Amino acid sequence: MFSRHSLVFLLLMVAVGLNLRPAMSSVAPLLTRLQETAGLSPAAAGMLTTLPVLFLGLTAPLAPLLAIRLGSERALSTALIILAAGLILRGLPLPGALFIGSALAGSAIGLGGTLLPALVKRELPDSADLVTGLYTMALCLGGALGAGLSVPLTNLLGGWQASLMSWSLLAVTALLLWHFSMPSRPQTAITQPKASGLLKLLGQPLTWYVMLFMGLQSSMAYVVFGWLPSLLVGRGYSEAAAGWTMAISIMFQLVSALTAPWLARLGRDQRPALLLVQCLTASGLWLLLMAPMAWKWPGAMLLGLGQGGSFSLALSLLVLRTANSRLAGQLSGLVQGGGYTLASMGPFLVGLQLQAGATISAITWMLITILALCSGFALFAGRNLRLDNRDGELIVHRY
């Protein structure tokens, strides 16, 4: 049973998690409209979808430094303030505001997404991997809300600028809840590792396997967040129908986000679960982008199940591959920093391919190839190994 303190933390974690995806998923259904009204080329649209992910990756390693200066809880409050500011800025009628605001929002998501796993490991160490499933569910729900409500909000509020800015209200709500109810404990900062400690962590192949798996699976997620509605419009969907198809897919992520950690706990080897979710993702993409349109709902379902499970398992690896919260925070910063920087290349690459006149079929097979490569790294990241810093030395052992 969870204590009252733990239940409050869980509710706050969900409130924060709801804010870590709408900044990206709310743009995708409007991308075709932005290209028409704001004069964005496919390459510029690709840059718009890439910037949040790129800055997410660049900022994630800074989270431990911010945490040791402010404390982990106040560092997360700072991330929410930056997120709200970025969401407001991207809708203002100023030159470059759309791009600068998107970069700020991505930076805030990088900080928040890195701080939360270590806080989970600290607050609920015995249930951290299962709680990660709940956190992932909140991320998926936030992403689905961003995708599904983006076009209706544009119609209701009279323009895409107001629609994009409206998501700042959700961030401000989470900020108020977190600030006034956040858990407080002595010495709550995530310890900032020394340079030599980071080098030791980077010297472990297991770190790289987890990072590359995180990066490649995240690349697929952000391609979907950034381009799936546009690709579906290219197949003949209306703008609203494409947005809702993406939203339904993200809603199915809720199911696998919760069940994947349970599946991972059936054994100490997560490779079967990791390979299963990659196969589901590839099947869903193929059905949505290449099969007859009558298969769109099975495709959306399989894509959602695969991506929700993949991301939930990737976050679970940060917990399962480390022996304590300090290492979890360090690994989280490195893996999310390097992984999301790699992931940012996915949406940009799709934009470049569209600019060059690539067909949807060619783009689909490129994405499936990336999933195959991701499965290769899953075979190494999913083994029952754990990083530990016994007696001041970083070692890898079975558990």
Coordinates of C-alpha atoms in Angstrom, one line a residue:
M1 CA 0.0 0.0 0.0
F2 CA 1.2 3.5 -0.8
S3 CA 1.5 6.1 2.0
R4 CA -0.3 9.4 1.8
H5 CA 3.1 11.0 1.0
S6 CA 3.5 8.5 -1.9
L7 CA 0.0 9.1 -3.2
V8 CA 0.5 12.9 -3.3
F9 CA 3.8 12.3 -5.2
L10 CA 2.0 10.0 -7.7
L11 CA -0.7 12.6 -8.4
L12 CA 1.9 15.4 -8.8
M13 CA 4.0 13.2 -11.1
V14 CA 0.9 12.6 -13.3
A15 CA 0.2 16.4 -13.3
V16 CA 3.7 17.1 -14.5
G17 CA 3.8 14.2 -16.9
L18 CA 0.7 15.5 -18.7
N19 CA 2.7 18.5 -19.7
L20 CA 5.7 16.8 -21.3
R21 CA 4.1 15.9 -24.7
P22 CA 1.4 18.5 -25.8
A23 CA 4.1 21.0 -26.7
M24 CA 5.1 18.6 -29.5
S25 CA 1.9 16.7 -30.3
S26 CA -0.2 19.9 -30.6
V27 CA 1.9 21.1 -33.6
A28 CA 1.7 18.1 -35.8
P29 CA -2.1 18.3 -36.7
L30 CA -1.5 22.0 -37.6
L31 CA 1.6 21.4 -39.6
T32 CA -0.1 21.5 -43.0
R33 CA -1.9 24.7 -42.0
L34 CA 1.4 26.2 -40.8
Q35 CA 3.0 25.4 -44.1
E36 CA 0.2 27.2 -45.9
T37 CA -0.4 30.3 -43.6
A38 CA 3.2 30.8 -42.2
G39 CA 4.9 29.9 -45.5
L40 CA 7.0 27.0 -44.0
S41 CA 8.7 24.8 -46.5
P42 CA 8.8 21.0 -45.7
A43 CA 12.4 21.5 -44.5
A44 CA 11.4 24.4 -42.3
A45 CA 8.5 22.3 -40.9
G46 CA 11.0 19.5 -40.3
M47 CA 13.1 22.0 -38.3
L48 CA 10.1 23.1 -36.3
T49 CA 9.4 19.5 -35.3
T50 CA 13.1 18.8 -34.7
L51 CA 13.9 21.8 -32.4
P52 CA 12.0 20.7 -29.3
V53 CA 13.5 17.2 -29.5
L54 CA 17.0 18.6 -30.2
F55 CA 16.9 21.0 -27.2
L56 CA 15.3 18.3 -25.1
G57 CA 18.4 16.3 -25.7
L58 CA 20.9 19.2 -25.2
T59 CA 19.3 20.3 -22.0
A60 CA 18.7 16.9 -20.3
P61 CA 22.3 16.5 -19.1
L62 CA 22.0 19.9 -17.3
A63 CA 19.2 18.7 -15.1
P64 CA 21.6 17.2 -12.4
L65 CA 23.5 20.6 -12.2
L66 CA 20.2 22.5 -11.8
A67 CA 19.1 20.0 -9.2
I68 CA 22.2 20.4 -7.0
R69 CA 21.9 24.2 -7.2
L70 CA 18.2 24.4 -6.5
G71 CA 17.1 21.1 -5.1
S72 CA 15.3 18.5 -7.3
E73 CA 11.9 19.8 -6.4
R74 CA 12.6 23.5 -7.2
A75 CA 14.5 22.5 -10.3
L76 CA 11.3 20.8 -11.6
S77 CA 9.3 24.0 -10.7
T78 CA 11.8 26.0 -12.8
A79 CA 11.3 23.6 -15.7
L80 CA 7.6 24.1 -15.6
I81 CA 8.1 27.9 -15.6
I82 CA 10.3 27.7 -18.7
L83 CA 7.7 25.4 -20.3
A84 CA 4.9 27.8 -19.8
A85 CA 7.0 30.7 -21.1
G86 CA 7.9 28.7 -24.2
L87 CA 4.3 27.7 -24.9
I88 CA 3.2 31.4 -24.7
L89 CA 6.1 32.7 -26.8
R90 CA 5.5 30.3 -29.7
G91 CA 2.1 31.8 -30.4
L92 CA 3.1 35.5 -30.3
P93 CA 3.2 37.4 -33.6
L94 CA 7.0 38.0 -33.4
P95 CA 9.7 37.0 -35.9
G96 CA 11.1 33.6 -35.0
A97 CA 8.9 33.3 -31.9
L98 CA 7.4 30.0 -33.1
F99 CA 10.9 28.4 -33.4
I100 CA 12.3 30.0 -30.2
G101 CA 9.3 29.1 -28.2
S102 CA 9.4 25.5 -29.4
A103 CA 13.1 25.3 -28.5
L104 CA 12.3 26.7 -25.0
A105 CA 9.5 24.2 -24.5
G106 CA 11.8 21.3 -25.6
S107 CA 14.5 22.5 -23.1
A108 CA 11.9 22.5 -20.3
I109 CA 10.7 19.0 -21.2
G110 CA 14.4 17.8 -21.2
L111 CA 14.9 19.1 -17.7
G112 CA 11.6 17.7 -16.3
G113 CA 11.9 14.4 -18.1
T114 CA 15.3 13.9 -16.6
L115 CA 14.5 15.0 -13.1
L116 CA 11.3 12.8 -12.7
P117 CA 12.9 9.3 -13.1
A118 CA 15.4 10.0 -10.3
L119 CA 12.7 11.4 -8.1
V120 CA 10.6 8.3 -8.7
K121 CA 13.6 6.1 -7.8
R122 CA 14.0 8.1 -4.6
E123 CA 10.4 8.3 -3.5
L124 CA 9.3 4.8 -4.5
P125 CA 12.4 2.6 -4.9
D126 CA 10.6 -0.7 -4.6
S127 CA 8.0 0.1 -7.2
A128 CA 9.9 2.4 -9.4
D129 CA 9.6 0.5 -12.6
L130 CA 5.8 0.0 -12.2
V131 CA 5.4 3.7 -11.2
T132 CA 7.3 4.5 -14.4
G133 CA 4.4 2.9 -16.3
L134 CA 2.0 5.3 -14.6
Y135 CA 4.3 8.2 -15.5
T136 CA 4.4 7.0 -19.1
M137 CA 0.6 6.8 -19.1
A138 CA 0.5 10.4 -18.1
L139 CA 2.9 11.3 -21.0
C140 CA 0.7 9.4 -23.4
L141 CA -2.5 11.0 -22.3
G142 CA -0.9 14.5 -22.6
G143 CA 0.3 13.6 -26.1
A144 CA -3.2 12.4 -27.1
L145 CA -4.8 15.5 -25.7
G146 CA -2.4 17.7 -27.7
A147 CA -3.0 15.8 -30.9
G148 CA -6.8 15.4 -30.6
L149 CA -7.7 18.9 -29.3
S150 CA -5.2 21.0 -31.4
V151 CA -7.5 21.5 -34.5
P152 CA -10.7 21.9 -32.4
L153 CA -9.0 24.5 -30.2
T154 CA -7.8 26.3 -33.4
N155 CA -11.4 26.5 -34.6
L156 CA -12.8 27.5 -31.2
L157 CA -10.2 30.1 -30.4
G158 CA -10.0 31.5 -33.9
G159 CA -6.4 30.7 -34.9
W160 CA -3.5 28.4 -34.5
Q161 CA -1.6 30.9 -32.4
A162 CA -4.2 30.9 -29.7
S163 CA -4.4 27.1 -29.9
L164 CA -0.7 26.7 -29.4
M165 CA -0.6 29.2 -26.5
S166 CA -3.5 27.7 -24.7
W167 CA -1.4 24.7 -23.6
S168 CA 0.5 27.1 -21.2
L169 CA -2.6 26.9 -18.9
L170 CA -2.0 23.2 -18.3
A171 CA 1.7 24.0 -17.5
V172 CA 0.7 26.8 -15.1
T173 CA -1.8 24.5 -13.3
A174 CA 0.9 21.8 -12.9
L175 CA 3.4 24.4 -11.6
L176 CA 1.0 25.6 -8.9
L177 CA 0.1 22.1 -7.8
W178 CA 3.8 21.0 -7.7
H179 CA 5.0 24.2 -6.0
F180 CA 2.5 24.1 -3.2
S181 CA 2.3 20.3 -2.7
M182 CA 5.7 19.1 -3.8
P183 CA 7.4 16.5 -1.5
S184 CA 10.2 18.0 0.6
R185 CA 13.0 16.0 2.1
P186 CA 16.5 16.9 3.2
Q187 CA 19.3 16.6 0.7
T188 CA 16.8 16.1 -2.2
A189 CA 19.1 17.3 -5.0
I190 CA 20.3 14.7 -7.5
T191 CA 24.0 14.5 -7.0
Q192 CA 26.0 16.1 -9.8
P193 CA 28.5 13.6 -10.9
K194 CA 32.2 14.4 -11.3
A195 CA 33.6 14.4 -14.8
S196 CA 35.5 11.3 -14.0
G197 CA 32.3 9.6 -12.9
L198 CA 30.6 10.5 -16.1
L199 CA 33.5 9.2 -18.1
K200 CA 33.3 5.9 -16.2
L201 CA 29.6 5.7 -17.0
L202 CA 30.3 6.5 -20.6
G203 CA 33.0 3.8 -20.6
Q204 CA 30.4 1.1 -19.9
P205 CA 28.9 -0.5 -23.1
L206 CA 25.6 -0.9 -21.2
T207 CA 25.2 2.9 -21.0
W208 CA 25.6 3.2 -24.8
Y209 CA 23.2 0.3 -25.5
V210 CA 20.5 1.9 -23.4
M211 CA 21.2 5.3 -24.9
L212 CA 21.0 4.1 -28.5
F213 CA 17.8 2.2 -27.8
M214 CA 16.3 5.3 -26.1
G215 CA 17.4 7.5 -29.0
L216 CA 16.1 5.3 -31.9
Q217 CA 12.8 4.5 -30.3
S218 CA 12.3 8.1 -29.4
S219 CA 13.2 9.1 -32.9
M220 CA 10.2 7.0 -34.1
A221 CA 8.0 8.6 -31.4
Y222 CA 8.8 12.2 -32.5
V223 CA 8.4 11.3 -36.2
V224 CA 4.9 10.3 -35.3
F225 CA 4.4 13.4 -33.1
G226 CA 5.8 15.7 -35.8
W227 CA 4.7 14.1 -39.1
L228 CA 2.1 11.4 -38.9
P229 CA -0.9 13.7 -39.5
S230 CA 0.8 15.3 -42.5
L231 CA 1.6 11.9 -43.9
L232 CA -2.0 10.8 -43.4
V233 CA -3.2 14.0 -45.1
G234 CA -1.0 13.1 -48.0
R235 CA -2.9 9.8 -48.2
G236 CA -6.2 11.6 -48.4
Y237 CA -7.3 12.2 -44.7
S238 CA -8.8 15.5 -43.7
E239 CA -6.8 17.6 -41.2
A240 CA -9.1 16.8 -38.3
A241 CA -9.3 13.1 -39.2
A242 CA -5.5 12.8 -39.3
G243 CA -5.3 14.5 -35.9
W244 CA -7.8 12.2 -34.3
T245 CA -6.2 9.1 -35.8
M246 CA -3.0 10.2 -34.2
A247 CA -4.8 10.8 -30.9
I248 CA -6.4 7.4 -31.0
S249 CA -3.0 5.8 -31.6
I250 CA -1.6 7.8 -28.6
M251 CA -4.5 6.7 -26.4
F252 CA -3.7 3.1 -27.1
Q253 CA -0.2 3.9 -25.7
L254 CA -1.9 4.2 -22.3
V255 CA -2.6 0.4 -22.3
S256 CA 0.9 -0.7 -23.1
A257 CA 2.5 2.1 -21.0
L258 CA 0.9 0.5 -17.9
T259 CA 1.3 -3.2 -18.9
A260 CA 4.8 -3.2 -20.4
P261 CA 6.6 -2.7 -17.0
W262 CA 4.5 -5.7 -15.6
L263 CA 5.6 -7.7 -18.7
A264 CA 9.2 -6.7 -18.0
R265 CA 9.0 -7.9 -14.4
L266 CA 8.0 -11.4 -15.4
G267 CA 11.8 -12.1 -15.8
R268 CA 15.1 -10.3 -15.4
D269 CA 15.7 -10.3 -19.1
Q270 CA 13.6 -7.6 -20.9
R271 CA 14.7 -8.6 -24.5
P272 CA 11.5 -10.5 -25.4
A273 CA 9.3 -7.5 -24.3
L274 CA 11.6 -5.0 -26.1
L275 CA 11.5 -6.9 -29.4
L276 CA 7.7 -7.4 -29.1
V277 CA 7.0 -3.7 -28.9
Q278 CA 9.3 -2.9 -31.9
C279 CA 7.4 -5.4 -34.0
L280 CA 4.0 -3.9 -33.0
T281 CA 5.3 -0.4 -33.9
A282 CA 6.5 -1.5 -37.3
S283 CA 3.3 -3.3 -38.0
G284 CA 1.2 -0.3 -37.1
L285 CA 3.3 2.1 -39.3
W286 CA 3.0 -0.2 -42.2
L287 CA -0.8 -0.5 -41.8
L288 CA -1.3 3.2 -41.5
L289 CA 1.0 4.4 -44.3
M290 CA 1.0 1.6 -46.8
A291 CA -2.0 -0.7 -46.3
P292 CA -5.6 0.2 -47.6
M293 CA -7.2 3.0 -45.6
A294 CA -9.7 0.5 -44.2
W295 CA -6.9 -0.8 -41.9
K296 CA -6.3 2.6 -40.3
W297 CA -7.8 1.7 -36.9
P298 CA -5.9 -1.6 -36.5
G299 CA -2.8 0.3 -37.6
A300 CA -3.4 3.1 -35.1
M301 CA -4.0 0.5 -32.3
L302 CA -0.8 -1.5 -33.1
L303 CA 1.3 1.7 -33.5
G304 CA 0.0 3.0 -30.1
L305 CA 0.6 -0.3 -28.3
G306 CA 4.1 -0.6 -29.7
Q307 CA 5.2 3.0 -29.0
G308 CA 3.6 3.2 -25.5
G309 CA 5.3 -0.1 -24.5
S310 CA 8.6 0.9 -26.1
F311 CA 8.9 4.2 -24.3
S312 CA 7.7 2.8 -21.0
L313 CA 10.3 0.0 -21.2
A314 CA 13.0 2.6 -22.2
L315 CA 12.3 4.6 -19.1
S316 CA 12.1 1.4 -17.0
L317 CA 15.6 0.5 -18.2
L318 CA 16.9 3.6 -16.5
V319 CA 15.7 2.1 -13.2
L320 CA 16.3 -1.6 -13.9
R321 CA 19.9 -1.0 -15.1
T322 CA 21.0 1.0 -12.0
A323 CA 21.4 0.0 -8.4
N324 CA 20.4 3.3 -6.7
S325 CA 18.8 6.7 -7.3
R326 CA 22.1 8.5 -7.7
L327 CA 23.1 6.3 -10.6
A328 CA 19.6 6.5 -12.0
G329 CA 19.8 10.3 -12.1
Q330 CA 23.2 10.2 -13.8
L331 CA 22.2 7.5 -16.3
S332 CA 18.9 9.4 -17.0
G333 CA 20.8 12.6 -17.8
L334 CA 23.3 10.8 -20.2
V335 CA 20.8 8.5 -21.8
Q336 CA 18.1 11.1 -22.3
G337 CA 20.6 13.8 -23.4
G338 CA 22.4 11.6 -26.0
G339 CA 19.2 9.7 -26.9
Y340 CA 17.0 12.7 -27.6
T341 CA 19.8 14.5 -29.5
L342 CA 19.9 11.4 -31.7
A343 CA 16.1 11.3 -31.8
S344 CA 15.9 14.9 -33.1
M345 CA 17.4 13.7 -36.4
G346 CA 14.3 11.6 -37.2
P347 CA 11.7 14.4 -37.8
F348 CA 14.3 16.5 -39.6
L349 CA 15.2 13.6 -41.9
V350 CA 11.6 13.1 -42.8
G351 CA 11.2 16.8 -43.6
L352 CA 14.3 16.6 -45.9
Q353 CA 12.9 13.6 -47.6
L354 CA 9.6 15.3 -48.3
Q355 CA 11.4 18.3 -49.5
A356 CA 13.3 16.1 -52.0
G357 CA 10.0 14.5 -53.2
A358 CA 10.2 11.1 -51.4
T359 CA 7.1 9.0 -51.5
I360 CA 5.3 7.9 -48.3
S361 CA 6.2 4.3 -49.2
A362 CA 10.0 5.2 -49.2
I363 CA 9.6 7.1 -45.9
T364 CA 7.8 4.1 -44.3
W365 CA 10.5 1.7 -45.2
M366 CA 13.1 4.0 -43.8
L367 CA 11.2 4.1 -40.5
I368 CA 10.9 0.4 -40.4
T369 CA 14.7 0.1 -41.0
I370 CA 15.3 2.3 -38.0
L371 CA 13.1 0.1 -36.0
A372 CA 15.1 -3.0 -37.0
L373 CA 18.3 -1.2 -35.9
C374 CA 16.6 -0.3 -32.6
S375 CA 15.7 -4.0 -32.1
G376 CA 19.4 -4.8 -32.5
F377 CA 20.4 -2.5 -29.6
A378 CA 17.4 -3.9 -27.6
L379 CA 19.1 -7.3 -27.6
F380 CA 22.0 -5.7 -25.6
A381 CA 20.1 -3.2 -23.5
G382 CA 17.6 -5.8 -22.3
R383 CA 20.0 -8.2 -20.7
N384 CA 19.8 -8.7 -16.9
L385 CA 22.8 -6.5 -16.0
R386 CA 23.0 -3.6 -13.6
L387 CA 25.3 -0.7 -13.1
D388 CA 26.6 -0.3 -9.5
N389 CA 29.1 1.9 -7.8
R390 CA 30.3 -0.4 -5.0
D391 CA 33.3 0.9 -3.0
G392 CA 33.5 3.9 -5.3
E393 CA 34.1 1.8 -8.4
L394 CA 31.5 1.5 -11.2
I395 CA 30.9 -2.1 -12.0
V396 CA 28.3 -4.1 -14.0
H397 CA 26.9 -7.3 -12.5
R398 CA 24.0 -9.6 -12.9
Y399 CA 21.1 -9.3 -10.5

